[in-house]
Amino acid sequence: MSERTTGTGAAPHYDLAVVGAGAVGALVAYYAVRRNPERRVAVITHAGRGTGATRLSAGFDTTTGHNPAQRAMAARSTALFAELAAGLGDAGREPVEVRWLVARENTAALDATMADGGRTRPVTGEQRALLDRTFPGLTHSADEVLLSSAAMTAGQPQWLTDRLLDEVLGRPDNTLLEGFRVAEVHRTGGHVELVAADGSRITATKTVLAPGPWVLDGPVATAARESGARVKKVVAFHIMTPPPPGAPALVMEDADAFLLPHRPGGHWILSITSPDWDRGPDEPLAIDARDRDIARALLARHVPGFLPHLIGGRVFSDCFTPGHLPVVATVGGEDVVMAIGGSGSGYRLAPAMAEDALNLLDGRTRT
Ligand SMILES: Cc1cc2nc3c(=O)[nH]c(=O)nc-3n(C[C@H](O)[C@H](O)[C@H](O)COP(=O)(O)OP(=O)(O)OC[C@H]3O[C@@H](n4cnc5c(N)ncnc54)[C@H](O)[C@@H]3O)c2cc1C
């Protein structure tokens, strides 16, 4: 038996229930077991492993933030990713050189986003030559500049999530509950009871909910709405031409878009900002003509040589919170915590979100 009963003969009982098997939920479960290997953990997904925003994430970690709290989370996550790499032997992350295309007047604002306090510099002649070889037809207006910063990171979010879940589930007392769509969370007999849509139930001493974009259609919907959470379509196109060795990423800062060499896929990822708000994960989500027009306009303006290679991509929904700052907060009592609001950056901020959630549950100082 991988679970204990409450003594009533009814529902299986766990020390910790983690609703969500995406990057955030997997990290919560991993840290929980690292902190206390005796803790019995149930990881819950309404579908199966690999269902969610994490599977389609581009995995770009820019270690930046548009407000002090987001920068603090980015810096903390960077430190935690380094610990993960040491603990797991590999966290599925590779350094990637980054060049920034930004309006000259926005250079200081860009520098202020760097979580490590570093500054950008104008690209050198050698860097510019590599950019020209990498991004065919690279061009920008006289008001814009090309800058370089410290290297950032390209990760593999689903690979890391699976690796973390394997660690957690390698312990016989821990369980993955698939197809268990949590509809209600309430307190009963000193425990938290989680009731699935089909009426089956488990109990837990403590619970973390990391539902990603399903946040507005589940047990924390009200609390999430009150915190200002919404959902939005997130789109990243594929540029089906292989990045040359050493190719840098190019962030088009003012358009909130980037071109990232995607080594595992052997192509580029062009992430754009899709304007489709209030699009949840259970709706049919597709890359549409409006998204393609945005992508084509960006390429036509800056990298026209990539236009013929713009084919397909990845699309899903994500939960966005005000200021794009994740919300980690108790819900209705100290034994239930929600960790929501990846806001299109939920891979790179996931370690700090998970640590914060556990600190809140364990009564430790928050990050
Ligand atoms: C196309 C795309 C590109 C992206 N690129 C980047 C990037 O480059 N860098 C970056 O940092 N971020 C990026 N993101 C954002 C990032 O992927 C997400 O913010 C992050 O993966 C969210 O992780 P999560 O664990 O919160 O949610 P998810 O991965 O969506 O997982 C949610 C989990 O909750 C479970 N669940 C939900 N509700 C219930 C319920 N009621 N009962 C049971 N289970 C439930 C689901 O089954 C699932 O397991 C991108 C996102 C997309 C879509």
Tab-separated table of C-alpha atoms and ligand atoms in Angstrom:
chain	number	residue	atom	x	y	z
A	1	MET	CA	0.000	0.000	0.000
A	2	SER	CA	1.404	3.364	-0.892
A	3	GLU	CA	-1.061	5.218	1.301
A	4	ARG	CA	-2.553	5.056	4.751
A	5	THR	CA	-6.231	5.353	5.529
A	6	THR	CA	-7.662	7.872	7.929
A	7	GLY	CA	-8.874	5.058	10.161
A	8	THR	CA	-12.431	5.402	8.924
A	9	GLY	CA	-11.744	2.874	6.215
A	10	ALA	CA	-12.740	5.515	3.696
A	11	ALA	CA	-10.268	7.793	2.004
A	12	PRO	CA	-6.516	7.233	1.609
A	13	HIS	CA	-4.523	9.741	3.644
A	14	TYR	CA	-1.284	11.557	2.805
A	15	ASP	CA	0.891	14.035	4.652
A	16	LEU	CA	0.929	16.286	1.598
A	17	ALA	CA	-1.327	16.433	-1.453
A	18	VAL	CA	0.046	18.361	-4.425
A	19	VAL	CA	-2.609	19.196	-6.997
A	20	GLY	CA	-0.682	19.663	-10.229
A	21	ALA	CA	1.997	17.598	-11.935
A	22	GLY	CA	3.455	20.452	-13.970
A	23	ALA	CA	6.747	22.202	-13.226
A	24	VAL	CA	5.398	23.923	-10.106
A	25	GLY	CA	3.681	20.871	-8.621
A	26	ALA	CA	6.630	18.577	-9.361
A	27	LEU	CA	9.029	20.996	-7.668
A	28	VAL	CA	6.771	21.302	-4.617
A	29	ALA	CA	6.661	17.506	-4.311
A	30	TYR	CA	10.424	17.184	-4.834
A	31	TYR	CA	11.299	19.821	-2.242
A	32	ALA	CA	8.785	18.343	0.204
A	33	VAL	CA	10.453	14.939	0.015
A	34	ARG	CA	13.959	16.452	0.141
A	35	ARG	CA	13.050	18.334	3.305
A	36	ASN	CA	11.425	15.346	4.943
A	37	PRO	CA	11.820	11.950	3.255
A	38	GLU	CA	9.270	10.503	5.684
A	39	ARG	CA	6.538	12.777	4.333
A	40	ARG	CA	4.037	10.772	2.258
A	41	VAL	CA	3.127	12.728	-0.826
A	42	ALA	CA	0.329	12.348	-3.399
A	43	VAL	CA	0.840	14.215	-6.668
A	44	ILE	CA	-2.465	14.715	-8.452
A	45	THR	CA	-3.266	15.458	-12.089
A	46	HIS	CA	-6.697	15.672	-13.624
A	47	ALA	CA	-5.367	13.928	-16.735
A	48	GLY	CA	-1.930	12.337	-16.962
A	49	ARG	CA	1.742	13.219	-16.714
A	50	GLY	CA	2.749	15.840	-19.208
A	51	THR	CA	-0.667	17.482	-19.498
A	52	GLY	CA	-0.323	21.237	-19.144
A	53	ALA	CA	1.612	24.359	-19.961
A	54	THR	CA	4.903	22.805	-18.871
A	55	ARG	CA	4.916	20.292	-21.732
A	56	LEU	CA	4.785	23.038	-24.349
A	57	SER	CA	7.001	25.558	-22.600
A	58	ALA	CA	9.894	27.037	-24.568
A	59	GLY	CA	12.048	26.797	-21.441
A	60	PHE	CA	13.804	30.143	-21.787
A	61	ASP	CA	15.158	31.494	-18.492
A	62	THR	CA	16.170	35.129	-18.813
A	63	THR	CA	16.708	35.895	-15.081
A	64	THR	CA	14.957	39.218	-15.396
A	65	GLY	CA	11.986	40.888	-13.746
A	66	HIS	CA	9.883	43.941	-14.374
A	67	ASN	CA	9.447	44.676	-10.666
A	68	PRO	CA	11.627	44.061	-7.568
A	69	ALA	CA	9.562	41.086	-6.358
A	70	GLN	CA	9.776	39.363	-9.754
A	71	ARG	CA	13.528	40.015	-9.888
A	72	ALA	CA	13.896	38.494	-6.411
A	73	MET	CA	11.975	35.386	-7.554
A	74	ALA	CA	14.090	35.152	-10.706
A	75	ALA	CA	17.339	35.394	-8.739
A	76	ARG	CA	16.156	32.846	-6.165
A	77	SER	CA	15.060	30.461	-8.915
A	78	THR	CA	18.488	30.733	-10.549
A	79	ALA	CA	20.125	29.679	-7.267
A	80	LEU	CA	17.609	26.852	-6.845
A	81	PHE	CA	18.162	25.611	-10.416
A	82	ALA	CA	21.890	25.385	-9.617
A	83	GLU	CA	21.053	23.326	-6.514
A	84	LEU	CA	18.770	21.094	-8.589
A	85	ALA	CA	21.528	20.491	-11.133
A	86	ALA	CA	23.881	19.521	-8.302
A	87	GLY	CA	21.276	17.307	-6.612
A	88	LEU	CA	19.997	15.562	-9.735
A	89	GLY	CA	23.278	15.504	-11.650
A	90	ASP	CA	21.540	17.342	-14.513
A	91	ALA	CA	18.647	19.802	-14.568
A	92	GLY	CA	18.319	19.790	-18.368
A	93	ARG	CA	19.668	23.304	-18.772
A	94	GLU	CA	22.252	24.804	-21.122
A	95	PRO	CA	23.722	28.314	-21.156
A	96	VAL	CA	22.737	30.417	-24.163
A	97	GLU	CA	24.266	33.736	-25.182
A	98	VAL	CA	21.627	36.461	-25.400
A	99	ARG	CA	21.474	39.572	-27.572
A	100	TRP	CA	18.823	42.208	-27.039
A	101	LEU	CA	17.149	44.399	-29.652
A	102	VAL	CA	15.678	47.422	-27.926
A	103	ALA	CA	14.823	51.075	-28.564
A	104	ARG	CA	17.820	53.194	-27.544
A	105	GLU	CA	15.641	55.133	-25.102
A	106	ASN	CA	14.640	51.880	-23.347
A	107	THR	CA	18.197	50.692	-22.655
A	108	ALA	CA	18.262	51.861	-19.038
A	109	ALA	CA	14.858	50.275	-18.393
A	110	LEU	CA	16.184	46.998	-19.811
A	111	ASP	CA	19.250	47.132	-17.556
A	112	ALA	CA	16.971	47.679	-14.569
A	113	THR	CA	15.233	44.327	-15.267
A	114	MET	CA	18.424	42.277	-14.779
A	115	ALA	CA	17.990	40.250	-11.590
A	116	ASP	CA	21.757	39.947	-11.056
A	117	GLY	CA	22.241	43.725	-11.310
A	118	GLY	CA	24.294	43.274	-14.486
A	119	ARG	CA	24.201	45.683	-17.397
A	120	THR	CA	23.915	45.220	-21.108
A	121	ARG	CA	26.670	46.404	-23.456
A	122	PRO	CA	26.664	47.311	-27.147
A	123	VAL	CA	27.526	44.239	-29.213
A	124	THR	CA	31.122	44.017	-30.390
A	125	GLY	CA	32.007	43.812	-34.084
A	126	GLU	CA	32.605	40.087	-33.713
A	127	GLN	CA	29.242	39.569	-32.004
A	128	ARG	CA	27.499	41.596	-34.698
A	129	ALA	CA	29.131	39.462	-37.409
A	130	LEU	CA	27.845	36.293	-35.704
A	131	LEU	CA	24.383	37.840	-35.443
A	132	ASP	CA	24.413	38.595	-39.167
A	133	ARG	CA	25.423	35.005	-39.952
A	134	THR	CA	22.788	33.609	-37.578
A	135	PHE	CA	19.777	35.810	-38.306
A	136	PRO	CA	19.494	36.219	-42.106
A	137	GLY	CA	18.759	39.816	-43.108
A	138	LEU	CA	19.001	41.097	-39.518
A	139	THR	CA	17.947	44.717	-39.511
A	140	HIS	CA	16.663	47.402	-37.159
A	141	SER	CA	15.869	51.091	-37.193
A	142	ALA	CA	18.322	53.853	-36.284
A	143	ASP	CA	16.458	54.304	-32.991
A	144	GLU	CA	17.132	50.727	-31.947
A	145	VAL	CA	20.322	49.116	-30.645
A	146	LEU	CA	21.702	45.612	-30.356
A	147	LEU	CA	23.063	44.800	-26.914
A	148	SER	CA	24.642	41.815	-25.212
A	149	SER	CA	24.248	40.640	-21.631
A	150	ALA	CA	25.532	37.798	-19.518
A	151	ALA	CA	24.556	34.373	-20.861
A	152	MET	CA	21.121	33.101	-19.826
A	153	THR	CA	19.681	29.563	-19.902
A	154	ALA	CA	17.659	27.305	-22.173
A	155	GLY	CA	15.923	24.522	-20.279
A	156	GLN	CA	13.733	21.497	-20.964
A	157	PRO	CA	10.760	21.993	-18.637
A	158	GLN	CA	8.973	18.689	-19.247
A	159	TRP	CA	12.193	16.705	-19.042
A	160	LEU	CA	12.983	18.291	-15.683
A	161	THR	CA	9.420	17.788	-14.461
A	162	ASP	CA	9.526	14.089	-15.337
A	163	ARG	CA	12.923	13.760	-13.657
A	164	LEU	CA	11.584	15.379	-10.469
A	165	LEU	CA	8.450	13.216	-10.470
A	166	ASP	CA	10.592	10.101	-10.938
A	167	GLU	CA	12.567	11.083	-7.823
A	168	VAL	CA	9.386	11.622	-5.800
A	169	LEU	CA	7.617	8.511	-7.042
A	170	GLY	CA	10.728	6.390	-6.565
A	171	ARG	CA	9.793	6.333	-2.874
A	172	PRO	CA	7.187	3.634	-2.212
A	173	ASP	CA	5.018	5.782	0.073
A	174	ASN	CA	4.450	8.421	-2.605
A	175	THR	CA	1.790	8.209	-5.290
A	176	LEU	CA	0.745	9.801	-8.570
A	177	LEU	CA	-3.041	10.028	-8.873
A	178	GLU	CA	-3.991	10.473	-12.531
A	179	GLY	CA	-7.454	11.263	-13.837
A	180	PHE	CA	-8.346	12.747	-10.431
A	181	ARG	CA	-9.895	16.145	-11.185
A	182	VAL	CA	-10.110	17.886	-7.828
A	183	ALA	CA	-13.469	19.629	-7.656
A	184	GLU	CA	-13.598	20.502	-3.963
A	185	VAL	CA	-11.137	21.037	-1.147
A	186	HIS	CA	-12.548	21.310	2.357
A	187	ARG	CA	-11.669	20.488	5.932
A	188	THR	CA	-13.041	17.491	7.730
A	189	GLY	CA	-11.943	15.747	10.934
A	190	GLY	CA	-8.814	17.876	11.215
A	191	HIS	CA	-7.728	16.989	7.660
A	192	VAL	CA	-8.022	18.520	4.254
A	193	GLU	CA	-10.344	16.482	2.069
A	194	LEU	CA	-9.911	16.558	-1.705
A	195	VAL	CA	-12.955	15.428	-3.637
A	196	ALA	CA	-12.668	14.540	-7.315
A	197	ALA	CA	-15.265	15.294	-9.974
A	198	ASP	CA	-16.370	11.634	-9.876
A	199	GLY	CA	-16.864	11.727	-6.101
A	200	SER	CA	-13.719	9.771	-5.147
A	201	ARG	CA	-11.702	11.387	-2.373
A	202	ILE	CA	-8.455	11.441	-0.443
A	203	THR	CA	-7.412	13.310	2.679
A	204	ALA	CA	-4.171	15.096	3.436
A	205	THR	CA	-2.641	16.922	6.353
A	206	LYS	CA	-1.556	19.741	4.047
A	207	THR	CA	-2.237	20.637	0.425
A	208	VAL	CA	-0.602	22.709	-2.293
A	209	LEU	CA	-2.598	23.564	-5.388
A	210	ALA	CA	-0.552	24.338	-8.496
A	211	PRO	CA	-3.224	24.026	-11.209
A	212	GLY	CA	-1.544	26.236	-13.819
A	213	PRO	CA	-4.066	27.473	-16.396
A	214	TRP	CA	-6.914	25.358	-14.925
A	215	VAL	CA	-6.904	27.777	-12.003
A	216	LEU	CA	-10.246	29.394	-12.815
A	217	ASP	CA	-12.108	26.107	-13.099
A	218	GLY	CA	-11.286	24.366	-9.848
A	219	PRO	CA	-11.205	24.556	-6.091
A	220	VAL	CA	-9.168	27.790	-5.852
A	221	ALA	CA	-11.085	29.625	-8.593
A	222	THR	CA	-12.635	32.162	-6.245
A	223	ALA	CA	-9.407	32.970	-4.419
A	224	ALA	CA	-7.567	33.164	-7.733
A	225	ARG	CA	-10.110	35.545	-9.237
A	226	GLU	CA	-9.881	37.711	-6.128
A	227	SER	CA	-6.111	37.907	-6.615
A	228	GLY	CA	-6.670	39.158	-10.168
A	229	ALA	CA	-5.745	35.927	-11.968
A	230	ARG	CA	-6.777	35.497	-15.604
A	231	VAL	CA	-5.879	33.037	-18.313
A	232	LYS	CA	-4.356	33.796	-21.689
A	233	LYS	CA	-3.240	31.977	-24.795
A	234	VAL	CA	0.541	31.634	-25.081
A	235	VAL	CA	2.038	31.045	-28.523
A	236	ALA	CA	5.518	30.161	-29.718
A	237	PHE	CA	6.187	29.524	-33.397
A	238	HIS	CA	8.764	27.185	-34.826
A	239	ILE	CA	11.316	28.457	-37.341
A	240	MET	CA	12.230	25.258	-39.125
A	241	THR	CA	15.874	25.859	-39.843
A	242	PRO	CA	18.719	24.556	-37.693
A	243	PRO	CA	20.492	27.035	-35.397
A	244	PRO	CA	24.249	27.072	-36.104
A	245	PRO	CA	26.603	26.037	-33.283
A	246	GLY	CA	26.995	28.831	-30.725
A	247	ALA	CA	23.917	30.675	-31.993
A	248	PRO	CA	22.700	33.266	-29.481
A	249	ALA	CA	19.079	33.987	-28.575
A	250	LEU	CA	17.679	37.309	-29.748
A	251	VAL	CA	15.221	39.077	-27.446
A	252	MET	CA	13.076	41.711	-29.150
A	253	GLU	CA	12.475	43.475	-25.881
A	254	ASP	CA	9.933	46.102	-26.905
A	255	ALA	CA	7.761	43.502	-28.654
A	256	ASP	CA	8.000	41.076	-25.704
A	257	ALA	CA	9.204	38.417	-28.133
A	258	PHE	CA	12.292	36.246	-28.530
A	259	LEU	CA	14.059	33.902	-30.922
A	260	LEU	CA	15.585	30.965	-29.050
A	261	PRO	CA	17.737	28.203	-30.547
A	262	HIS	CA	15.915	24.980	-29.642
A	263	ARG	CA	18.682	22.402	-29.671
A	264	PRO	CA	16.570	19.310	-28.834
A	265	GLY	CA	14.221	20.074	-31.746
A	266	GLY	CA	16.922	21.251	-34.164
A	267	HIS	CA	15.019	24.456	-34.950
A	268	TRP	CA	14.275	27.930	-33.582
A	269	ILE	CA	11.445	28.996	-31.310
A	270	LEU	CA	9.861	32.399	-31.931
A	271	SER	CA	7.852	33.375	-28.869
A	272	ILE	CA	5.358	36.185	-29.446
A	273	THR	CA	2.797	37.881	-27.223
A	274	SER	CA	-0.590	36.593	-28.295
A	275	PRO	CA	-3.407	39.039	-27.574
A	276	ASP	CA	-5.977	36.310	-26.768
A	277	TRP	CA	-7.001	36.822	-23.141
A	278	ASP	CA	-9.455	34.631	-21.212
A	279	ARG	CA	-8.627	31.510	-23.203
A	280	GLY	CA	-8.578	28.530	-20.859
A	281	PRO	CA	-6.814	25.196	-21.372
A	282	ASP	CA	-9.999	23.200	-22.009
A	283	GLU	CA	-10.974	25.354	-24.986
A	284	PRO	CA	-9.784	24.482	-28.471
A	285	LEU	CA	-6.517	26.414	-28.659
A	286	ALA	CA	-4.875	27.009	-31.996
A	287	ILE	CA	-2.272	29.246	-33.548
A	288	ASP	CA	-4.476	31.475	-35.676
A	289	ALA	CA	-4.054	34.014	-38.461
A	290	ARG	CA	-3.769	36.899	-35.989
A	291	ASP	CA	-0.852	35.176	-34.200
A	292	ARG	CA	0.782	34.457	-37.555
A	293	ASP	CA	0.401	38.086	-38.627
A	294	ILE	CA	2.184	39.207	-35.443
A	295	ALA	CA	4.992	36.719	-36.057
A	296	ARG	CA	5.338	37.623	-39.736
A	297	ALA	CA	5.392	41.349	-38.977
A	298	LEU	CA	8.177	40.858	-36.432
A	299	LEU	CA	10.256	38.747	-38.793
A	300	ALA	CA	9.655	41.080	-41.733
A	301	ARG	CA	10.902	43.941	-39.589
A	302	HIS	CA	13.941	42.276	-38.057
A	303	VAL	CA	14.846	38.854	-39.517
A	304	PRO	CA	13.213	38.582	-42.950
A	305	GLY	CA	15.370	35.593	-43.883
A	306	PHE	CA	13.454	33.491	-41.345
A	307	LEU	CA	10.050	34.169	-42.968
A	308	PRO	CA	10.080	31.119	-45.274
A	309	HIS	CA	10.857	28.872	-42.294
A	310	LEU	CA	7.925	30.006	-40.104
A	311	ILE	CA	5.960	26.757	-39.876
A	312	GLY	CA	3.839	25.542	-36.966
A	313	GLY	CA	4.656	25.953	-33.328
A	314	ARG	CA	3.241	25.364	-29.880
A	315	VAL	CA	0.207	26.855	-28.184
A	316	PHE	CA	-1.380	26.503	-24.778
A	317	SER	CA	-2.917	28.584	-22.024
A	318	ASP	CA	-1.242	29.993	-18.902
A	319	CYS	CA	-2.418	31.747	-15.758
A	320	PHE	CA	-1.477	35.431	-15.598
A	321	THR	CA	-1.512	37.471	-12.391
A	322	PRO	CA	-1.196	41.263	-11.880
A	323	GLY	CA	2.308	42.554	-12.603
A	324	HIS	CA	3.073	39.055	-13.920
A	325	LEU	CA	4.023	38.250	-10.331
A	326	PRO	CA	3.087	34.734	-9.206
A	327	VAL	CA	0.699	34.501	-6.277
A	328	VAL	CA	1.663	32.069	-3.506
A	329	ALA	CA	-0.874	32.329	-0.698
A	330	THR	CA	-2.904	30.363	1.820
A	331	VAL	CA	-6.513	29.626	0.904
A	332	GLY	CA	-9.041	29.472	3.712
A	333	GLY	CA	-6.554	28.200	6.314
A	334	GLU	CA	-2.838	27.626	6.878
A	335	ASP	CA	-2.924	24.023	5.641
A	336	VAL	CA	-3.861	24.872	2.028
A	337	VAL	CA	-1.640	26.954	-0.258
A	338	MET	CA	-2.080	27.907	-3.909
A	339	ALA	CA	0.894	28.641	-6.177
A	340	ILE	CA	-0.395	30.253	-9.360
A	341	GLY	CA	0.474	32.830	-11.989
A	342	GLY	CA	3.324	31.547	-14.123
A	343	SER	CA	2.368	34.433	-16.420
A	344	GLY	CA	4.330	33.063	-19.362
A	345	SER	CA	7.427	32.748	-17.123
A	346	GLY	CA	6.287	29.885	-14.937
A	347	TYR	CA	9.173	27.591	-15.837
A	348	ARG	CA	11.876	30.028	-14.876
A	349	LEU	CA	10.063	31.139	-11.702
A	350	ALA	CA	8.823	27.662	-10.691
A	351	PRO	CA	11.582	26.829	-8.169
A	352	ALA	CA	10.962	29.999	-6.145
A	353	MET	CA	7.178	29.511	-6.378
A	354	ALA	CA	7.515	25.949	-5.080
A	355	GLU	CA	9.912	26.856	-2.302
A	356	ASP	CA	7.694	29.736	-1.246
A	357	ALA	CA	4.620	27.469	-1.134
A	358	LEU	CA	6.378	24.927	1.085
A	359	ASN	CA	7.819	27.614	3.335
A	360	LEU	CA	4.318	28.922	3.845
A	361	LEU	CA	3.015	25.444	4.722
A	362	ASP	CA	5.978	24.582	6.927
A	363	GLY	CA	5.896	27.903	8.796
A	364	ARG	CA	9.329	28.930	7.495
A	365	THR	CA	10.410	32.388	6.436
A	366	ARG	CA	9.243	33.078	2.901
A	367	THR	CA	11.702	33.781	0.091
B	1	LIG	C1	3.885	27.911	-25.585
B	1	LIG	C2	4.441	28.282	-24.236
B	1	LIG	C3	5.738	28.738	-24.119
B	1	LIG	C4	6.247	29.083	-22.869
B	1	LIG	N1	7.549	29.478	-22.766
B	1	LIG	C5	8.065	29.757	-21.544
B	1	LIG	C6	9.438	30.105	-21.413
B	1	LIG	O1	10.184	30.188	-22.389
B	1	LIG	N2	9.934	30.344	-20.157
B	1	LIG	C7	9.136	30.261	-19.044
B	1	LIG	O2	9.639	30.498	-17.940
B	1	LIG	N3	7.823	29.937	-19.157
B	1	LIG	C8	7.271	29.679	-20.360
B	1	LIG	N4	5.969	29.341	-20.476
B	1	LIG	C9	5.129	29.357	-19.277
B	1	LIG	C10	5.319	28.096	-18.449
B	1	LIG	O3	5.375	26.988	-19.300
B	1	LIG	C11	4.137	27.948	-17.463
B	1	LIG	O4	3.989	29.141	-16.720
B	1	LIG	C12	4.409	26.797	-16.499
B	1	LIG	O5	4.712	25.623	-17.209
B	1	LIG	C13	3.208	26.572	-15.604
B	1	LIG	O6	3.481	25.416	-14.813
B	1	LIG	P1	2.387	24.880	-13.820
B	1	LIG	O7	2.979	23.718	-13.120
B	1	LIG	O8	1.871	26.018	-13.006
B	1	LIG	O9	1.151	24.454	-14.755
B	1	LIG	P2	0.946	23.224	-15.771
B	1	LIG	O10	2.217	22.752	-16.345
B	1	LIG	O11	-0.128	23.632	-16.703
B	1	LIG	O12	0.407	22.059	-14.845
B	1	LIG	C14	-0.855	22.153	-14.222
B	1	LIG	C15	-1.150	20.822	-13.549
B	1	LIG	O13	-2.292	20.971	-12.702
B	1	LIG	C16	-3.148	19.866	-12.901
B	1	LIG	N5	-4.501	20.310	-12.528
B	1	LIG	C17	-5.070	21.510	-12.782
B	1	LIG	N6	-6.290	21.574	-12.214
B	1	LIG	C18	-6.501	20.374	-11.621
B	1	LIG	C19	-7.569	19.838	-10.861
B	1	LIG	N7	-8.686	20.517	-10.602
B	1	LIG	N8	-7.442	18.572	-10.386
B	1	LIG	C20	-6.323	17.857	-10.627
B	1	LIG	N9	-5.273	18.330	-11.330
B	1	LIG	C21	-5.356	19.585	-11.810
B	1	LIG	C22	-2.983	19.515	-14.362
B	1	LIG	O14	-3.416	18.182	-14.585
B	1	LIG	C23	-1.473	19.692	-14.514
B	1	LIG	O15	-0.827	18.523	-14.059
B	1	LIG	C24	5.425	28.980	-21.712
B	1	LIG	C25	4.121	28.515	-21.832
B	1	LIG	C26	3.616	28.148	-23.082
B	1	LIG	C27	2.212	27.631	-23.170
